[in-house]
Amino acid sequence: MDNVITATNLTKQFGHFTAVDQISFEVERGEIFGFLGANGAGKTTAMRMLCGLSKPTSGIGTVAGFDIHTQTEKVKKNIGYMSQKFSLYDDLKVWENIELFGGIYGMNDQDIKVKTDKLMYELNFEKERNMLVASLPLGFKQKLAFSVAIFHQPQVVFLDEPTGGVDPVTRRMFWEMIYKAAENGITVFVTTHYMDEAEYCNRVSIMVDGRIEALDSPKNLKAHYSAKNMDEVFQKLARKSQRKE
Amino acid sequence: MVKCIDLHKSYGQTIALQGVSFEVNAGEIFGIIGPDGAGKTTLFRILTTLILANQGSATVNGFDVVKDYREIRKCVGYMPGRFSLYQDLTVEENLEFFATVFNTTVEENYELIKDIYQQIEPFKKRRAGKLSGGMKQKLALSCALIHKPTVLFLDEPTTGVDPVSRKEFWGMLKKLKAQGITILVSTPYMDEASLCDRIALIQKGKFLSIDTPLNIVNQYKNQLWAVRSMNMSKLLNDLRSNKSFENCFAFGDSHHVSIENKKLEIKTLEEYLLKCGHTDIEITEIQPTIEDCFMEISKDTTL
């Protein structure tokens, strides 16, 4: 099996508090993997470890073939990252953002130029190319942020609540971009609070109090918990939480 | 309780509100539902007397938002979208501060906030800045309620909040409504619409529709089908590439196809999909959700 992410007993403690408690799972190449959990369940901490930003207290993990303890710089080079909170620089133009991120990920100028032209055409963004990101509508920003996150063709892209706040049509168009990226072989690791989006994932894990309480395809999870949708599955599992914030 | 007539507001070139009129009845939970940038926050700021409209008028509790702003500030509670309490004061200090500002005491109105505040009371010595998201939300709501307002304005209280905490929060709102408080609440989550007595769908500074959630659903005129097959991604492409079924979007575990102006047989779609090579095809006629309605009503204005 071609796994892009592996985690074995991955744990993170802050003092006496175990934020992530021995989680183990694999994500296959090209898979859309939904990483769900209530606020405070440990999702962000787990994601930070997988992105090479936070050292695990114990347990092992690899991302894009690199060790998340010892090869964090290589991990960072081979992943893309986007979140609702931070993605692009508002005070740079569209093309400047692309050039900046392309450069950070070590792409050469020629590649950046050719790919920028192609991307502007695909997104139908030729008019916006010279605009400041601050002046773009939110839906445009999100599309651009996602495109920038996968611009260097990473093996895996981490999306941390990417779709908050946009209108229903834009939210769906965004997911169609995610599908397309996955079809092009980019593995997608995504967190969301929209339970209908959980249905779009090949597999979903649900974290409760630092542990992975369930992991399967949405179809199997619904069958297993006799739930009619993922919201019910989530409500059943997350209500078990003992954690007092 | 709240009445707006033809409100307009622009920030330079950017138009935030373009002619919003509506009324909110006493004791109602009134939801304002729409995406970021639709004008929700601007509307709340005008009604809570924090900014002035360019045109139009509004009253809250019978008071004019321009002339009687002092009276309005006494009788409304406002929870802004961004956490706006004092991060370096403790939970308890924040609550006391807001009580004092409104010439009251925590004890006097404790009954009203008891259910909510008790959940964070064990942490009352903690600084507000050190609270988790869910706890901040409960503290902000407690502070907005401590002077016993008659109208409560909640600007996106559940954004970024997980589904379990969201459900809890709506439970709290129901209890406040039972105590006679009128609530205006904005949200980008369409599934929360059904929890309101009436809703306004807002997009690009305009109200698209104001009604009960049930009536909005009943006014949906198209045929609506939920469609599934083994390969959902190919299914979406195949549906889009057929003129009759191109109005379709992913909705969780199925795709919703809406068909305007004409009656089609499910059989027609089934035959088409078989020809495209799909297996395990399931097509069912369904009732629209608020999200289906929003997408239909806003069709001409979305990007």
Coordinates of C-alpha atoms in Angstrom, one line a residue, chain A residues 37-40 43 84 137-140 161 164-173 176 179 183 192-197 199-200 222 228 231 234-235 238-239 244-245, chain B residues 34-36 123 126 132-135 138 160-168 188-190 203 232-233 236 240 248-255 291 294-295 298 302-303:
Chain A
G37 CA -13.4 16.3 16.1
A38 CA -15.0 18.8 18.5
N39 CA -13.1 22.0 19.4
G40 CA -10.4 21.1 21.8
K43 CA -7.0 18.1 15.8
Q84 CA -9.3 29.8 6.8
P137 CA -14.1 38.5 -2.7
L138 CA -13.8 35.8 -0.1
G139 CA -14.7 33.0 -2.6
F140 CA -11.9 34.1 -4.9
E161 CA -11.3 24.4 8.1
G164 CA -15.8 28.7 6.6
G165 CA -18.1 31.6 5.8
V166 CA -18.6 31.3 2.0
D167 CA -21.9 31.0 0.3
P168 CA -23.2 27.5 -0.5
V169 CA -22.3 27.5 -4.2
T170 CA -18.8 28.8 -3.6
R171 CA -18.3 26.1 -0.9
R172 CA -19.3 23.4 -3.3
M173 CA -17.1 24.8 -6.1
E176 CA -14.8 20.3 -6.7
Y179 CA -11.7 16.4 -5.9
E183 CA -7.6 12.9 -8.9
T192 CA -14.2 20.8 8.7
H193 CA -17.2 21.6 10.9
Y194 CA -19.6 21.1 8.0
M195 CA -20.8 17.6 8.3
D196 CA -22.0 17.4 4.8
E197 CA -18.4 17.9 3.7
E199 CA -19.5 12.9 3.3
Y200 CA -17.2 14.0 0.4
K222 CA -23.2 5.6 9.3
K228 CA -28.8 8.7 8.8
D231 CA -23.9 14.8 11.8
F234 CA -20.5 13.0 15.0
Q235 CA -23.1 13.9 17.7
A238 CA -18.4 13.7 20.4
R239 CA -20.9 13.6 23.2
K244 CA -13.6 19.8 30.6
E245 CA -11.9 22.3 28.3
Chain B
G34 CA -25.9 34.5 4.4
P35 CA -22.2 34.2 3.6
D36 CA -19.3 36.5 4.7
F123 CA -12.9 28.9 35.8
R126 CA -9.0 32.6 34.7
S132 CA -11.0 28.0 25.0
G133 CA -13.3 29.0 22.1
G134 CA -16.4 27.5 23.6
M135 CA -15.8 29.1 27.0
K138 CA -20.3 31.4 26.9
G160 CA -16.0 27.9 13.7
V161 CA -17.7 26.1 16.5
D162 CA -18.1 22.3 16.2
P163 CA -21.5 20.7 15.6
V164 CA -22.0 19.5 19.2
S165 CA -21.3 22.9 20.8
R166 CA -23.4 24.6 18.1
K167 CA -26.4 22.4 19.1
E168 CA -25.8 23.3 22.8
P188 CA -23.4 31.3 7.7
Y189 CA -24.6 27.8 8.6
M190 CA -27.8 27.1 6.7
Q203 CA -26.7 38.2 -0.1
M232 CA -20.0 10.3 -7.3
S233 CA -17.3 12.4 -8.9
L236 CA -21.4 15.2 -11.0
R240 CA -23.4 18.9 -15.5
C248 CA -26.7 20.2 -9.8
F249 CA -24.6 20.3 -6.7
A250 CA -23.0 18.0 -4.2
F251 CA -25.0 17.6 -1.0
G252 CA -23.3 15.3 1.4
D253 CA -23.7 11.7 0.3
S254 CA -25.8 12.6 -2.8
H255 CA -26.0 15.2 -5.6
E291 CA -29.5 25.5 1.5
F294 CA -30.8 29.8 -0.8
M295 CA -28.9 28.5 -3.8
S298 CA -29.4 33.6 -4.9
T302 CA -23.7 34.4 -6.9
L303 CA -20.3 34.5 -8.5

